[in-house]
CSV table of C-alpha atoms in Angstrom, one decimal:
chain,number,residue,atom,x,y,z
X,1,UNK,CA,29.2,186.0,-183.8
X,2,UNK,CA,26.9,184.3,-181.1
X,3,UNK,CA,25.7,180.9,-181.7
X,4,UNK,CA,22.0,181.7,-182.7
X,5,UNK,CA,23.3,184.0,-185.5
X,6,UNK,CA,26.0,181.3,-186.5
X,7,UNK,CA,23.2,178.4,-186.6
X,8,UNK,CA,20.9,180.5,-188.7
X,9,UNK,CA,23.6,181.1,-191.3
X,10,UNK,CA,25.0,177.6,-191.5
X,11,UNK,CA,21.7,176.4,-192.0
X,12,UNK,CA,21.1,178.8,-194.6
X,13,UNK,CA,24.2,177.5,-196.7
X,14,UNK,CA,24.0,174.9,-199.4
X,15,UNK,CA,25.7,171.6,-198.7
X,16,UNK,CA,28.7,171.2,-201.2
X,17,UNK,CA,28.0,167.6,-201.6
X,18,UNK,CA,26.0,164.8,-200.5
X,19,UNK,CA,27.3,162.7,-197.4
X,20,UNK,CA,24.0,161.0,-196.4
X,21,UNK,CA,23.6,157.5,-195.3
X,22,UNK,CA,23.8,154.8,-197.9
X,23,UNK,CA,19.7,153.7,-198.2
X,24,UNK,CA,19.2,151.4,-194.8
X,25,UNK,CA,15.4,150.9,-196.6
X,26,UNK,CA,13.7,151.5,-199.6
X,27,UNK,CA,10.8,153.4,-199.6
X,28,UNK,CA,7.4,152.0,-201.3
X,29,UNK,CA,6.6,153.5,-204.6
X,30,UNK,CA,3.3,155.2,-202.8
X,31,UNK,CA,5.9,157.5,-200.7
X,32,UNK,CA,4.8,156.2,-197.5
X,33,UNK,CA,7.8,155.8,-195.0
X,34,UNK,CA,9.6,152.2,-195.3
X,35,UNK,CA,9.4,150.0,-192.6
X,36,UNK,CA,13.3,149.9,-191.3
X,37,UNK,CA,15.1,146.5,-192.8
X,38,UNK,CA,18.3,145.5,-191.4
X,39,UNK,CA,20.5,144.3,-194.6
X,40,UNK,CA,19.4,141.3,-196.0
X,41,UNK,CA,17.2,140.7,-193.3
X,42,UNK,CA,17.8,139.8,-189.6
X,43,UNK,CA,17.8,135.9,-190.3
X,44,UNK,CA,20.3,136.4,-192.7
X,45,UNK,CA,22.6,138.5,-190.6
X,46,UNK,CA,21.9,136.3,-187.7
X,47,UNK,CA,22.7,133.1,-189.5
X,48,UNK,CA,25.9,134.4,-190.4
X,49,UNK,CA,27.0,135.1,-186.7
X,50,UNK,CA,25.8,132.0,-185.8
X,51,UNK,CA,28.0,130.1,-188.5
X,52,UNK,CA,31.0,132.3,-187.3
X,53,UNK,CA,30.4,131.5,-183.5
X,54,UNK,CA,30.3,127.3,-184.6
X,55,UNK,CA,33.5,127.9,-186.5
X,56,UNK,CA,35.7,130.0,-183.8
X,57,UNK,CA,34.4,127.8,-180.8
X,58,UNK,CA,35.3,129.6,-177.8
X,59,UNK,CA,36.3,133.0,-176.9
X,60,UNK,CA,35.0,136.7,-177.6
X,61,UNK,CA,34.9,138.3,-181.2
X,62,UNK,CA,34.6,142.0,-181.8
X,63,UNK,CA,34.7,144.1,-184.8
X,64,UNK,CA,34.2,147.7,-185.5
X,65,UNK,CA,32.1,149.2,-188.4
X,66,UNK,CA,33.6,152.6,-190.0
X,67,UNK,CA,33.5,155.7,-188.7
X,68,UNK,CA,32.4,159.0,-190.4
X,69,UNK,CA,33.4,159.5,-193.7
X,70,UNK,CA,36.4,162.5,-194.7
X,71,UNK,CA,34.4,164.3,-197.2
X,72,UNK,CA,30.7,165.2,-198.1
X,73,UNK,CA,29.9,161.9,-199.7
X,74,UNK,CA,27.6,158.9,-198.6
X,75,UNK,CA,28.6,156.8,-195.7
X,76,UNK,CA,29.2,153.2,-196.9
X,77,UNK,CA,29.5,150.5,-194.0
X,78,UNK,CA,32.7,148.2,-194.1
X,79,UNK,CA,31.8,145.1,-195.8
X,80,UNK,CA,33.0,142.5,-193.0
X,81,UNK,CA,30.9,144.4,-190.5
X,82,UNK,CA,27.6,144.8,-192.6
X,83,UNK,CA,28.0,141.0,-193.2
X,84,UNK,CA,27.7,140.4,-189.6
X,85,UNK,CA,24.9,143.0,-188.8
X,86,UNK,CA,23.4,144.5,-191.7
X,87,UNK,CA,23.9,147.9,-190.0
X,88,UNK,CA,24.7,151.0,-192.1
X,89,UNK,CA,25.5,153.5,-188.8
X,90,UNK,CA,28.9,155.3,-188.8
X,91,UNK,CA,30.6,154.3,-185.6
X,92,UNK,CA,29.3,151.2,-184.5
X,93,UNK,CA,30.6,148.1,-183.1
X,94,UNK,CA,29.3,144.1,-182.7
X,95,UNK,CA,30.8,141.9,-179.5
X,96,UNK,CA,29.7,138.1,-179.5
X,97,UNK,CA,30.4,135.5,-176.8
X,98,UNK,CA,31.2,132.6,-178.9
X,99,UNK,CA,30.0,130.0,-176.3
X,100,UNK,CA,27.0,131.6,-174.8
X,101,UNK,CA,25.8,133.5,-178.0
X,102,UNK,CA,25.7,136.8,-176.1
X,103,UNK,CA,25.5,139.7,-178.4
X,104,UNK,CA,26.2,143.5,-178.1
X,105,UNK,CA,25.5,146.2,-180.8
X,106,UNK,CA,27.0,149.4,-179.8
X,107,UNK,CA,26.1,152.4,-181.5
X,108,UNK,CA,26.8,156.4,-181.1
X,109,UNK,CA,24.4,158.2,-179.2
X,110,UNK,CA,21.8,160.3,-180.7
X,111,UNK,CA,23.2,163.6,-182.3
X,112,UNK,CA,20.0,165.7,-183.7
X,113,UNK,CA,22.2,168.4,-184.6
X,114,UNK,CA,24.1,166.5,-187.0
X,115,UNK,CA,20.9,164.5,-188.2
X,116,UNK,CA,19.2,167.5,-189.5
X,117,UNK,CA,22.5,168.3,-191.5
X,118,UNK,CA,23.1,164.6,-192.7
X,119,UNK,CA,19.8,162.9,-192.1
X,120,UNK,CA,18.5,159.9,-189.8
X,121,UNK,CA,20.9,157.4,-188.6
X,122,UNK,CA,20.2,154.7,-186.4
X,123,UNK,CA,21.5,155.1,-183.0
X,124,UNK,CA,21.4,154.0,-179.3
X,125,UNK,CA,18.0,155.5,-178.4
X,126,UNK,CA,16.0,153.6,-181.5
X,127,UNK,CA,14.4,151.0,-179.5
X,128,UNK,CA,13.8,149.1,-182.6
X,129,UNK,CA,17.0,148.4,-183.9
X,130,UNK,CA,17.5,145.1,-181.4
X,131,UNK,CA,14.6,143.8,-183.1
X,132,UNK,CA,15.2,144.5,-186.8
X,133,UNK,CA,18.6,143.4,-186.5
X,134,UNK,CA,18.2,140.5,-184.2
X,135,UNK,CA,20.9,141.7,-181.7
X,136,UNK,CA,19.7,141.7,-178.1
X,137,UNK,CA,21.5,144.0,-176.3
X,138,UNK,CA,22.1,147.4,-178.1
X,139,UNK,CA,24.4,150.0,-176.2
X,140,UNK,CA,26.2,153.2,-176.3
X,141,UNK,CA,29.6,152.7,-178.0
X,142,UNK,CA,30.7,154.3,-174.9
X,143,UNK,CA,30.2,151.3,-173.1
X,144,UNK,CA,31.8,148.9,-175.3
X,145,UNK,CA,35.4,148.9,-173.2
X,146,UNK,CA,33.0,147.8,-170.3
X,147,UNK,CA,31.2,145.1,-172.1
X,148,UNK,CA,34.7,143.3,-173.5
X,149,UNK,CA,36.4,143.4,-169.9
X,150,UNK,CA,33.1,141.6,-168.6
X,151,UNK,CA,33.1,139.1,-171.4
X,152,UNK,CA,37.0,138.4,-171.8
X,153,UNK,CA,37.8,137.7,-167.8
X,154,UNK,CA,41.1,136.3,-167.3
X,155,UNK,CA,42.1,134.3,-170.1
X,156,UNK,CA,39.5,133.9,-172.8
X,157,UNK,CA,40.6,134.1,-176.4
X,158,UNK,CA,39.9,137.4,-178.4
X,159,UNK,CA,39.0,137.5,-182.0
X,160,UNK,CA,39.3,140.2,-184.7
X,161,UNK,CA,39.0,140.5,-188.1
X,162,UNK,CA,42.3,141.4,-189.7
X,163,UNK,CA,40.8,141.7,-193.1
X,164,UNK,CA,41.1,145.7,-194.5
X,165,UNK,CA,38.6,147.5,-194.3
X,166,UNK,CA,36.3,147.5,-197.5
X,167,UNK,CA,33.6,150.2,-198.8
X,168,UNK,CA,32.1,151.2,-202.0
X,169,UNK,CA,34.5,150.5,-204.8
X,170,UNK,CA,37.1,149.1,-202.8
X,171,UNK,CA,39.0,145.6,-202.8
X,172,UNK,CA,41.0,143.3,-200.7
X,173,UNK,CA,43.6,142.9,-203.4
X,174,UNK,CA,44.2,146.4,-203.5
X,175,UNK,CA,44.0,147.4,-200.1
X,176,UNK,CA,46.4,144.8,-198.8
X,177,UNK,CA,49.1,146.2,-200.9
X,178,UNK,CA,48.5,149.9,-200.4
X,179,UNK,CA,48.4,149.5,-196.5
X,180,UNK,CA,51.8,147.7,-196.8
X,181,UNK,CA,53.1,150.2,-198.6
X,182,UNK,CA,52.0,153.1,-196.5
X,183,UNK,CA,53.2,151.3,-193.5
X,184,UNK,CA,56.8,150.7,-195.3
X,185,UNK,CA,56.9,154.6,-196.5
X,186,UNK,CA,59.3,156.2,-194.5
X,187,UNK,CA,57.6,159.6,-194.9
X,188,UNK,CA,54.4,158.0,-193.1
X,189,UNK,CA,54.6,154.7,-191.4
X,190,UNK,CA,51.2,154.2,-190.1
X,191,UNK,CA,49.8,150.8,-189.5
X,192,UNK,CA,46.5,149.6,-191.3
X,193,UNK,CA,43.3,150.3,-189.2
X,194,UNK,CA,43.2,146.6,-188.6
X,195,UNK,CA,46.6,146.7,-187.2
X,196,UNK,CA,45.8,149.7,-185.1
X,197,UNK,CA,42.8,148.2,-183.6
X,198,UNK,CA,44.7,144.9,-182.4
X,199,UNK,CA,47.8,146.8,-180.8
X,200,UNK,CA,44.8,148.9,-178.8
X,201,UNK,CA,43.1,145.8,-177.7
X,202,UNK,CA,46.3,144.2,-176.6
X,203,UNK,CA,47.2,147.4,-174.6
X,204,UNK,CA,43.8,147.7,-173.0
X,205,UNK,CA,42.9,144.1,-171.8
X,206,UNK,CA,46.7,142.6,-171.9
X,207,UNK,CA,46.2,139.9,-174.5
X,208,UNK,CA,47.1,139.7,-178.4
X,209,UNK,CA,43.6,139.2,-180.6
X,210,UNK,CA,43.7,136.3,-182.7
X,211,UNK,CA,42.4,136.7,-186.4
X,212,UNK,CA,39.3,135.1,-187.8
X,213,UNK,CA,39.7,136.7,-191.2
X,214,UNK,CA,40.1,133.1,-192.9
X,215,UNK,CA,37.2,131.8,-191.1
X,216,UNK,CA,35.1,134.6,-192.5
X,217,UNK,CA,36.6,134.3,-195.7
X,218,UNK,CA,35.4,130.7,-196.0
X,219,UNK,CA,31.9,131.7,-194.7
X,220,UNK,CA,32.0,134.0,-197.5
X,221,UNK,CA,33.1,131.8,-200.1
X,222,UNK,CA,29.5,129.9,-200.9
X,223,UNK,CA,26.7,132.5,-201.1
X,224,UNK,CA,23.4,132.1,-199.7
X,225,UNK,CA,20.2,132.4,-201.4
X,226,UNK,CA,19.7,135.9,-200.4
X,227,UNK,CA,23.2,136.9,-201.4
X,228,UNK,CA,22.9,135.5,-204.9
X,229,UNK,CA,19.3,137.5,-205.2
X,230,UNK,CA,21.1,140.8,-204.3
X,231,UNK,CA,24.0,139.7,-206.6
X,232,UNK,CA,21.1,139.2,-209.0
X,233,UNK,CA,20.1,142.9,-208.5
X,234,UNK,CA,23.8,144.0,-209.3
X,235,UNK,CA,23.3,141.8,-212.7
X,236,UNK,CA,20.0,143.3,-213.8
X,237,UNK,CA,21.9,146.9,-213.2
X,238,UNK,CA,25.1,146.4,-214.8
X,239,UNK,CA,23.0,144.6,-217.9
X,240,UNK,CA,21.1,147.5,-218.4
X,241,UNK,CA,23.8,149.8,-218.1
X,242,UNK,CA,25.8,147.8,-220.8
X,243,UNK,CA,23.2,147.3,-222.9
X,244,UNK,CA,22.5,151.2,-223.3
X,245,UNK,CA,26.5,151.9,-223.9
X,246,UNK,CA,26.2,149.6,-226.9
X,247,UNK,CA,23.5,151.2,-228.4
X,248,UNK,CA,25.1,154.7,-227.9
X,249,UNK,CA,28.2,154.2,-229.0
X,250,UNK,CA,29.2,156.4,-232.2
X,251,UNK,CA,32.7,157.4,-233.4
X,252,UNK,CA,33.5,160.6,-232.2
X,253,UNK,CA,32.3,159.9,-228.7
X,254,UNK,CA,34.5,160.2,-225.5
X,255,UNK,CA,35.0,157.1,-223.6
X,256,UNK,CA,34.2,159.2,-220.4
X,257,UNK,CA,30.4,159.9,-221.8
X,258,UNK,CA,29.9,155.8,-222.1
X,259,UNK,CA,31.3,156.0,-218.2
X,260,UNK,CA,29.0,158.7,-217.4
X,261,UNK,CA,26.2,156.9,-219.5
X,262,UNK,CA,26.5,153.7,-217.5
X,263,UNK,CA,26.4,155.4,-214.3
X,264,UNK,CA,23.3,157.2,-214.7
X,265,UNK,CA,21.8,153.8,-215.8
X,266,UNK,CA,22.6,151.9,-212.9
X,267,UNK,CA,21.6,154.5,-210.6
X,268,UNK,CA,18.3,154.5,-212.1
X,269,UNK,CA,18.0,150.6,-212.1
X,270,UNK,CA,18.7,150.9,-208.1
X,271,UNK,CA,22.3,150.6,-207.7
X,272,UNK,CA,24.3,152.2,-205.0
X,273,UNK,CA,27.2,153.2,-207.2
X,274,UNK,CA,29.6,151.5,-209.1
X,275,UNK,CA,31.8,148.3,-207.5
X,276,UNK,CA,34.7,150.0,-209.3
X,277,UNK,CA,35.7,152.4,-211.3
X,278,UNK,CA,34.4,151.7,-215.1
X,279,UNK,CA,37.4,150.6,-217.6
X,280,UNK,CA,36.1,152.5,-220.9
X,281,UNK,CA,39.3,151.6,-223.2
X,282,UNK,CA,39.0,152.1,-227.0
X,283,UNK,CA,41.9,151.7,-229.5
X,284,UNK,CA,45.2,151.1,-227.9
X,285,UNK,CA,43.7,151.7,-224.5
X,286,UNK,CA,41.9,148.1,-225.1
X,287,UNK,CA,45.2,146.8,-224.2
X,288,UNK,CA,45.8,147.9,-220.7
X,289,UNK,CA,44.1,145.7,-218.5
X,290,UNK,CA,42.8,148.3,-215.8
X,291,UNK,CA,42.7,151.2,-218.1
X,292,UNK,CA,41.4,154.2,-215.9
X,293,UNK,CA,41.9,157.5,-217.6
X,294,UNK,CA,38.7,157.1,-220.2
X,295,UNK,CA,40.0,160.3,-221.7
X,296,UNK,CA,40.1,159.3,-225.3
X,297,UNK,CA,37.6,160.2,-228.5
X,298,UNK,CA,36.8,156.9,-229.9
X,299,UNK,CA,37.2,156.4,-233.5
X,300,UNK,CA,35.7,154.5,-236.4
X,301,UNK,CA,37.8,151.1,-236.9
X,302,UNK,CA,38.5,150.8,-233.5
X,303,UNK,CA,36.9,148.3,-230.9
X,304,UNK,CA,36.1,149.6,-227.4
X,305,UNK,CA,36.5,147.3,-224.6
X,306,UNK,CA,34.1,148.0,-221.2
X,307,UNK,CA,34.6,146.2,-218.1
X,308,UNK,CA,32.4,147.6,-215.4
X,309,UNK,CA,29.9,146.6,-212.6
X,310,UNK,CA,27.5,148.5,-210.3
X,311,UNK,CA,26.7,147.5,-206.5
X,312,UNK,CA,23.6,146.4,-205.2
X,313,UNK,CA,22.6,146.0,-201.5
X,314,UNK,CA,26.6,145.3,-201.0
X,315,UNK,CA,27.0,143.1,-203.7
X,316,UNK,CA,28.5,143.2,-206.9
X,317,UNK,CA,28.8,142.7,-210.5
X,318,UNK,CA,31.6,142.5,-213.3
X,319,UNK,CA,30.8,142.6,-216.7
X,320,UNK,CA,33.2,143.1,-219.7
X,321,UNK,CA,32.2,143.3,-223.4
X,322,UNK,CA,34.2,144.4,-226.3
X,323,UNK,CA,32.4,145.7,-229.8
X,324,UNK,CA,33.2,147.6,-232.6
X,325,UNK,CA,33.1,151.8,-232.4
X,326,UNK,CA,31.7,152.1,-236.0
X,327,UNK,CA,29.2,149.0,-235.4
X,328,UNK,CA,30.8,146.4,-237.9
X,329,UNK,CA,33.5,144.0,-236.6
X,330,UNK,CA,36.8,144.1,-239.2
X,331,UNK,CA,37.9,140.8,-240.0
X,332,UNK,CA,41.1,140.5,-237.5
X,333,UNK,CA,38.7,141.6,-234.7
X,334,UNK,CA,36.0,139.1,-235.6
X,335,UNK,CA,38.7,136.4,-235.3
X,336,UNK,CA,39.7,137.1,-232.2
X,337,UNK,CA,36.3,138.1,-231.1
X,338,UNK,CA,34.9,134.7,-231.8
X,339,UNK,CA,38.3,132.8,-230.1
X,340,UNK,CA,37.6,134.7,-227.1
X,341,UNK,CA,33.6,133.8,-227.1
X,342,UNK,CA,34.7,130.1,-227.7
X,343,UNK,CA,36.9,130.0,-224.9
X,344,UNK,CA,34.3,131.9,-222.4
X,345,UNK,CA,32.2,128.9,-223.9
X,346,UNK,CA,34.3,126.2,-223.2
X,347,UNK,CA,35.0,127.7,-219.4
X,348,UNK,CA,31.1,128.0,-218.5
X,349,UNK,CA,31.2,124.3,-219.8
X,350,UNK,CA,33.8,123.5,-217.3
X,351,UNK,CA,32.1,125.2,-214.2
X,352,UNK,CA,30.3,122.4,-212.2
X,353,UNK,CA,30.5,121.3,-208.5
X,354,UNK,CA,33.5,119.3,-207.6
X,355,UNK,CA,35.6,121.4,-210.3
X,356,UNK,CA,38.2,123.8,-209.3
X,357,UNK,CA,38.8,127.2,-210.5
X,358,UNK,CA,42.3,126.4,-212.4
X,359,UNK,CA,40.1,123.8,-214.3
X,360,UNK,CA,37.9,126.8,-215.9
X,361,UNK,CA,40.5,128.6,-216.6
X,362,UNK,CA,42.2,125.8,-218.1
X,363,UNK,CA,39.4,125.2,-220.3
X,364,UNK,CA,39.3,128.7,-221.4
X,365,UNK,CA,43.2,129.0,-222.0
X,366,UNK,CA,43.3,125.5,-224.1
X,367,UNK,CA,40.9,126.8,-226.6
X,368,UNK,CA,43.0,130.0,-227.3
X,369,UNK,CA,46.1,128.1,-227.5
X,370,UNK,CA,44.7,125.4,-230.1
X,371,UNK,CA,44.1,128.5,-232.4
X,372,UNK,CA,47.8,129.6,-232.2
X,373,UNK,CA,46.9,132.6,-229.9
X,374,UNK,CA,48.7,131.9,-226.9
X,375,UNK,CA,51.1,134.7,-227.5
X,376,UNK,CA,48.0,137.1,-226.7
X,377,UNK,CA,47.1,136.1,-223.4
X,378,UNK,CA,48.1,138.2,-220.5
X,379,UNK,CA,45.9,136.9,-217.3
X,380,UNK,CA,43.9,134.4,-215.6
X,381,UNK,CA,40.3,133.8,-216.6
X,382,UNK,CA,38.5,133.6,-213.4
X,383,UNK,CA,38.4,135.3,-209.9
X,384,UNK,CA,35.8,135.0,-207.2
X,385,UNK,CA,33.2,137.9,-207.0
X,386,UNK,CA,30.6,138.5,-204.2
X,387,UNK,CA,30.6,141.8,-201.7
X,388,UNK,CA,34.0,142.4,-203.4
X,389,UNK,CA,34.5,142.4,-207.0
X,390,UNK,CA,37.6,140.5,-206.2
X,391,UNK,CA,35.9,138.4,-203.6
X,392,UNK,CA,37.9,136.3,-201.0
X,393,UNK,CA,37.8,132.6,-200.8
X,394,UNK,CA,40.6,129.6,-201.8
X,395,UNK,CA,40.9,128.8,-205.7
X,396,UNK,CA,42.4,125.2,-204.6
X,397,UNK,CA,39.1,124.3,-203.0
X,398,UNK,CA,36.4,122.5,-205.3
X,399,UNK,CA,33.5,124.5,-206.2
X,400,UNK,CA,30.2,124.1,-204.5
X,401,UNK,CA,26.8,125.5,-205.1
X,402,UNK,CA,26.3,128.9,-204.7
X,403,UNK,CA,30.1,129.9,-205.0
X,404,UNK,CA,30.3,132.6,-207.6
X,405,UNK,CA,32.8,133.8,-209.8
X,406,UNK,CA,33.4,135.5,-213.2
X,407,UNK,CA,34.6,134.0,-216.4
X,408,UNK,CA,36.8,136.3,-218.5
X,409,UNK,CA,39.2,135.3,-221.3
X,410,UNK,CA,41.0,138.0,-223.1
X,411,UNK,CA,43.3,138.2,-225.9
X,412,UNK,CA,45.4,141.8,-226.4
X,413,UNK,CA,47.3,142.0,-229.6
X,414,UNK,CA,49.4,144.8,-229.2
X,415,UNK,CA,50.5,145.1,-233.2
X,416,UNK,CA,46.8,145.7,-234.2
X,417,UNK,CA,45.8,147.5,-231.1
X,418,UNK,CA,42.9,145.1,-230.5
X,419,UNK,CA,42.0,144.2,-227.0
X,420,UNK,CA,39.0,141.6,-226.6
X,421,UNK,CA,37.7,140.6,-223.5
X,422,UNK,CA,34.3,139.0,-222.8
X,423,UNK,CA,33.1,138.5,-218.9
X,424,UNK,CA,30.1,137.4,-217.2
X,425,UNK,CA,29.3,136.0,-213.7
X,426,UNK,CA,28.3,132.5,-212.9
X,427,UNK,CA,27.0,130.8,-210.1
X,428,UNK,CA,27.2,127.3,-209.4
X,429,UNK,CA,24.4,125.1,-209.5
X,430,UNK,CA,23.5,121.6,-208.7
X,431,UNK,CA,23.5,120.8,-212.7
X,432,UNK,CA,26.6,123.2,-213.5
X,433,UNK,CA,26.7,126.9,-213.5
X,434,UNK,CA,24.0,129.7,-214.2
X,435,UNK,CA,25.2,132.8,-215.8
X,436,UNK,CA,23.3,135.6,-214.1
X,437,UNK,CA,24.7,138.5,-216.2
X,438,UNK,CA,23.6,136.5,-219.8
X,439,UNK,CA,21.0,139.5,-220.7
X,440,UNK,CA,23.9,141.2,-222.6
X,441,UNK,CA,24.7,140.1,-226.4
X,442,UNK,CA,27.6,137.9,-226.6
X,443,UNK,CA,27.6,136.7,-230.5
X,444,UNK,CA,28.9,139.3,-233.0
X,445,UNK,CA,25.9,139.6,-234.9
X,446,UNK,CA,23.6,140.1,-231.8
X,447,UNK,CA,26.0,142.8,-230.5
X,448,UNK,CA,25.9,144.6,-234.1
X,449,UNK,CA,22.4,144.5,-234.3
X,450,UNK,CA,22.0,146.2,-230.4
X,451,UNK,CA,24.7,148.8,-231.7
X,452,UNK,CA,22.2,149.5,-234.9
X,453,UNK,CA,19.1,150.7,-232.4
X,454,UNK,CA,18.8,154.4,-231.1
X,455,UNK,CA,20.6,154.8,-227.9
X,456,UNK,CA,20.1,157.4,-225.2
X,457,UNK,CA,22.9,159.3,-226.3
X,458,UNK,CA,21.5,159.3,-229.8
X,459,UNK,CA,18.1,160.5,-228.6
X,460,UNK,CA,20.0,163.7,-226.6
X,461,UNK,CA,21.8,164.5,-229.7
X,462,UNK,CA,18.6,164.7,-231.7
X,463,UNK,CA,19.3,161.5,-233.5
X,464,UNK,CA,21.2,160.0,-236.0
């Protein structure tokens, strides 16, 4: 078959999946082309790079974005690379001269054939990339080695990030153990992507790169106003989806149906996708902290616990609610639920500048132990949240304005098959904290009232 016939044939075949890039910009409602926008805006990402240079003091910093996807799904940039650049293109890299402030963005060369299949990608021939990104030098990624060699000279420090690469739905506290397990596997033994990169740099430039992960983690701990606004977007999508799940819950539905419904809702609200696989645990599945099968039919008399969050502009939310499948809490369900709600209220009250995560956790735990429910505790009540659903940061440091974390006390009574967890995202403010996921009912009476409303799945079934 000659090339022209092969091209004609392949262009006539439907794609078996979507592997377009994640949205770099959102088109206006009137359908006109959107102006290119870099992540959360040029000023935000330039500000993050400037802060990193201040902390590193001297040397050269280099970081790679992610390469091509291995399947037919949307490309999503590594979180750390995106945080510093706002660039969604695969195969990109960033180099910064810490002292002089000179910066180079390295993109792949234009590939019209590939873009015909996958859509437009920012590449080295797009002259406006430097302007919208704030990165002065935009070069082909083939020039990366020469640029690094020019900046490094004889003995300047070389910096990289050893933080594991994080895409949509990934999280460092799962990625690190997974990388270690693979490296220790006698039938595999591969180093992590980051370790392999450090080894390559050492071979090419004769020096071991230093790790800037702690510096970057500390920069990410307190969120800027732009980041908080992105988290509000994720929260809005999550609130809409969770409220619809409560409305649509009925005995006889599958856990998977509520999971699918929330996925549709958050996409409708502008989210990029799920920040993690939703936990939809009914009956005894509500006792499994990270239950993932979502394959059981829900029954009257049980509770369903949903732990779920979408991602919006690379920032996540994390919400948990528990409610009765049949619309009314039993006496024991109500007793446990009210205890967890009181514990969360105590945690929210304790969340303020100067406090520590341990103080918030202790406030939640104290309420439950005072009610004689300490035997049913199974986990801590807090974790950081941001670009990753379990985000980076030291739990020992005092809380400061802009720090975002979850408050999620829970009780798990195996004898009755009742698991109760209530989780919201808070952001520390000068006065205390703001619950940015507060649009979902928490009081029992409000949950039961929302359950009684007609939901989307009721409408699809022709009403109740």
